[in-house]
Short mmCIF file of C-alpha atoms in Angstrom, two decimals:
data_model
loop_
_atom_site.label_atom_id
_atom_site.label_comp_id
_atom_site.label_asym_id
_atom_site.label_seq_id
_atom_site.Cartn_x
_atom_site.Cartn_y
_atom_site.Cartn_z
CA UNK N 1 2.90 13.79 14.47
CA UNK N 2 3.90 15.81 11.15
CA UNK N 3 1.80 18.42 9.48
CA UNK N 4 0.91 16.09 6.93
CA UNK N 5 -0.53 13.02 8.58
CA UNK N 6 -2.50 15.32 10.95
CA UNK N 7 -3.86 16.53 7.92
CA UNK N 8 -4.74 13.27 6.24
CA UNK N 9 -6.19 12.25 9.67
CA UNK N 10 -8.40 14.97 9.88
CA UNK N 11 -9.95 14.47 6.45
CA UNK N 12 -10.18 10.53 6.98
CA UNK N 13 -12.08 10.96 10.32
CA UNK N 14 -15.20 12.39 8.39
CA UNK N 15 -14.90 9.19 6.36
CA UNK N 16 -15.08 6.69 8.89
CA UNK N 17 -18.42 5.94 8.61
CA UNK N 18 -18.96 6.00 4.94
CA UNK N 19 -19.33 3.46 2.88
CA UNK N 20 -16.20 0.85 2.90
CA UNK N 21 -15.40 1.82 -0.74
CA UNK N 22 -15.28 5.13 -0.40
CA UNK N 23 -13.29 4.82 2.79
CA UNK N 24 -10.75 2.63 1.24
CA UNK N 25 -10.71 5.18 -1.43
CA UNK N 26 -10.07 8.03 0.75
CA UNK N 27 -6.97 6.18 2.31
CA UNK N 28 -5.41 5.64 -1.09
CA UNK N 29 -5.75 9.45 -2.16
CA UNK N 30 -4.27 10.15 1.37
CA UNK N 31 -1.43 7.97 0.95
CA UNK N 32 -0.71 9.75 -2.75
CA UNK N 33 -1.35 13.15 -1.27
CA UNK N 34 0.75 12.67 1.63
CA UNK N 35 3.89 10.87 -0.05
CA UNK N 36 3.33 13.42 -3.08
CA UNK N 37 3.34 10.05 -5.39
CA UNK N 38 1.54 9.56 -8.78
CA UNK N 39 0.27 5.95 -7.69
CA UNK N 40 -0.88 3.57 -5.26
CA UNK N 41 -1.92 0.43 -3.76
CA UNK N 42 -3.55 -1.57 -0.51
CA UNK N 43 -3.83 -5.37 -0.48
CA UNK N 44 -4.94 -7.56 1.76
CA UNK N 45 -3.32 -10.68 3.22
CA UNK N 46 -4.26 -14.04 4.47
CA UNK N 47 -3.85 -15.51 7.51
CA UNK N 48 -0.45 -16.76 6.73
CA UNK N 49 0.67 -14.33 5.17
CA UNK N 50 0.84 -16.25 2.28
CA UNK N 51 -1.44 -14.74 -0.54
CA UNK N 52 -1.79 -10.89 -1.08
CA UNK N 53 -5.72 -9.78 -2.43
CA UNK N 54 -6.18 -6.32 -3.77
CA UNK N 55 -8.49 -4.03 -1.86
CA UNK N 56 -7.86 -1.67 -4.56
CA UNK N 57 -5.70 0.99 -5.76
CA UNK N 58 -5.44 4.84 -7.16
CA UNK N 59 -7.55 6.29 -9.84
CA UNK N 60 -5.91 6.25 -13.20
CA UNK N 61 -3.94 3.08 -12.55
CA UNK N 62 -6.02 1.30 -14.71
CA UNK N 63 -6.34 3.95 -16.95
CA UNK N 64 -2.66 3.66 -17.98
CA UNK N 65 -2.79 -0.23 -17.24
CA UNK N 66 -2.97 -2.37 -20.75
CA UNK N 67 -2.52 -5.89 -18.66
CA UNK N 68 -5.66 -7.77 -19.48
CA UNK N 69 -7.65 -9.16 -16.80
CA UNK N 70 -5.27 -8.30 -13.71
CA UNK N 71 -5.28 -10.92 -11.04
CA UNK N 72 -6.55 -10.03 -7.88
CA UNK N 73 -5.15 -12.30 -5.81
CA UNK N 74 -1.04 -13.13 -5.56
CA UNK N 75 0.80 -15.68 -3.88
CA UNK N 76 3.64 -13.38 -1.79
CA UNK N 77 6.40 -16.69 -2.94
CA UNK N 78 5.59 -15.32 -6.83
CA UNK N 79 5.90 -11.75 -6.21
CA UNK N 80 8.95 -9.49 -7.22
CA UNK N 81 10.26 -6.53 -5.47
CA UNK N 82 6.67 -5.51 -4.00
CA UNK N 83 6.13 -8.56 -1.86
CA UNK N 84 9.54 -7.85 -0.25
CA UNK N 85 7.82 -6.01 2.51
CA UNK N 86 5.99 -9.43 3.27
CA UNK N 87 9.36 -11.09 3.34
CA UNK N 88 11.69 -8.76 5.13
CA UNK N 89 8.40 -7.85 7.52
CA UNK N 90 9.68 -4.10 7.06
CA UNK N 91 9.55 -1.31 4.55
CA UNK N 92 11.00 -1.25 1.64
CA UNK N 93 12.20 2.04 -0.41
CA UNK N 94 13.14 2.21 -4.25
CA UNK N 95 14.35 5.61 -5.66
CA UNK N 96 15.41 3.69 -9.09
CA UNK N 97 13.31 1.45 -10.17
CA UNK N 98 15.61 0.34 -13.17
CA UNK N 99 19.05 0.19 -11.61
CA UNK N 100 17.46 -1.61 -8.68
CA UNK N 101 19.45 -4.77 -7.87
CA UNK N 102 17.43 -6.19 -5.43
CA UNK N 103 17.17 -10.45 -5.75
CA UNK N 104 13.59 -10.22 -6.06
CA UNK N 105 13.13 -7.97 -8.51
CA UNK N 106 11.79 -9.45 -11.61
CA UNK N 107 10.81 -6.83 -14.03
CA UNK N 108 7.53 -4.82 -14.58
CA UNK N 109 5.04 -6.95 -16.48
CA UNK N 110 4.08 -5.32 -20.40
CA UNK N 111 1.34 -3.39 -20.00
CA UNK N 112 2.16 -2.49 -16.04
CA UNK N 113 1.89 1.29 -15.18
CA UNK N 114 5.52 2.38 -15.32
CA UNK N 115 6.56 2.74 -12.04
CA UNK N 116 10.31 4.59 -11.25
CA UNK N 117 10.26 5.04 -8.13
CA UNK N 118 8.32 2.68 -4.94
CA UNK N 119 8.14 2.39 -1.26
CA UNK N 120 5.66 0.02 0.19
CA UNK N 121 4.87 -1.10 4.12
CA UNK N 122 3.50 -3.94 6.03
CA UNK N 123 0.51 -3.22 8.19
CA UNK N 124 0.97 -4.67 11.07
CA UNK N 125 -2.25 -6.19 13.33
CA UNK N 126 -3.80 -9.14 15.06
CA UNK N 127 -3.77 -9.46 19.04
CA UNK N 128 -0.50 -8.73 19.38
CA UNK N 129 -0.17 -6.60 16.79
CA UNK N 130 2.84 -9.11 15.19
CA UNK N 131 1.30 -10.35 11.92
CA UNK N 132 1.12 -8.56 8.89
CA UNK N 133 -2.52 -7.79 7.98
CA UNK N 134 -2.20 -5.59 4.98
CA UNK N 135 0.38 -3.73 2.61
CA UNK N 136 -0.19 -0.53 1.25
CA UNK N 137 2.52 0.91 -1.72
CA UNK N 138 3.23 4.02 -3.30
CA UNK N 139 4.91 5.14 -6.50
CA UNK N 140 6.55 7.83 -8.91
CA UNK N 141 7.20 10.39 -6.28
CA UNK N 142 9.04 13.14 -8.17
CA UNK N 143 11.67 13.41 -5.60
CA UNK N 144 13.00 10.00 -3.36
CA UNK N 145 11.03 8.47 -0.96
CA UNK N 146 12.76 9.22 2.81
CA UNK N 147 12.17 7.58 5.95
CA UNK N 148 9.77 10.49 6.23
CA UNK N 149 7.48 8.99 3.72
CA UNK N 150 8.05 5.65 5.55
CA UNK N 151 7.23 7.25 9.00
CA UNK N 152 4.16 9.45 7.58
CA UNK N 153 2.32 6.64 6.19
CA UNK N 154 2.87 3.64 9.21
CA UNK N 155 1.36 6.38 10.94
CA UNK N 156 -1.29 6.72 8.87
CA UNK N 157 -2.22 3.36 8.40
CA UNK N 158 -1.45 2.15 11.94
CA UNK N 159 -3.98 5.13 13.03
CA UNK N 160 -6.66 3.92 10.02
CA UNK N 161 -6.19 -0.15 10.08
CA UNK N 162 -8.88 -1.20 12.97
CA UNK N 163 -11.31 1.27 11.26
CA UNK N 164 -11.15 0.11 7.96
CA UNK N 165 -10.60 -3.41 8.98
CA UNK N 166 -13.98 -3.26 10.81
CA UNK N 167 -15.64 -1.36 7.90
CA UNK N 168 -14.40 -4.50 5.76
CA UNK N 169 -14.74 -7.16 7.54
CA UNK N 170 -17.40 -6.03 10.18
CA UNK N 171 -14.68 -6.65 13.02
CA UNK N 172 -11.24 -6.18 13.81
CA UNK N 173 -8.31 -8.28 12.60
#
């Protein structure tokens, strides 16, 4: 386990039994701590895997957001570039935002937070552990996201999910 998501770890486990918000909260700053990234996000999925709902993201992503009245709730078939990780069921890592050539991608809405750089991850859960429960996302590292990052926060989140899950939901998915 590296350095980093021991740390992260450490400092979550005193937030386990906090309040759900401030849990959820804690996981986000981990997640920008540990990838050293500007922003980030954790939504939610549906049973098919069909429609994404925000459990929330970083502070001052809404501060430097001008959309008006976000949705809260996507449909993974009308996402761009970010619901890839639903699609391919694997992470997904990009160190140029604007040069990107990936099919999906489809722009960053006016008024979005910039966002250069991105890496987000299914969460894998459920019985048998083979259906995607959550995705979590990161952005605007200075430096390029590594299969490091990738490996630090599947860690992370794999370690987290149940906990959080049962904080949300009051039992595990």
């Amino acid at each position: 386990m590296s350095n980093k998501v021991d740390a992260s770890l450490q400092r979550l486990a005193s937030k386990y039994h906090a309040d759900v918000l401030e849990f959820r909260d804690e996981i986000i700053k981990e997640l920008c701590w540990m990838t050293n990234s500007e922003i980030a996000y954790f939504y939610a999925t549906d049973l098919d895997e069909a429609h994404l709902t925000l459990l929330g993201y970083s502070k001052g992503v809404m501060d430097a957001c001008a959309i008006v009245d976000p949705k809260q709730v996507y449909k993974v078939s009308e996402t761009g570039l970010w619901g890839d990780a639903i699609r391919e069921r694997a992470p997904i890592i990009t160190n140029d935002y604007a040069t990107s050539d990936r099919p999906s991608k489809r722009g960053i809405p006016d008024g979005h937070v910039p966002v250069y750089r991105h890496m987000n991850m299914p969460i894998f859960g459920g019985v048998l552990d083979d259906r995607i429960v959550a995705i979590v996302g990161v952005g605007n590292k200075p430096d390029p996201y590594t299969q490091e990052d990738v490996s630090n926060v599947s860690l992370l989140m794999h370690t987290v999910w149940n906990k959080f899950a049962k904080a949300l939901w009051g039992f595990q998915v």
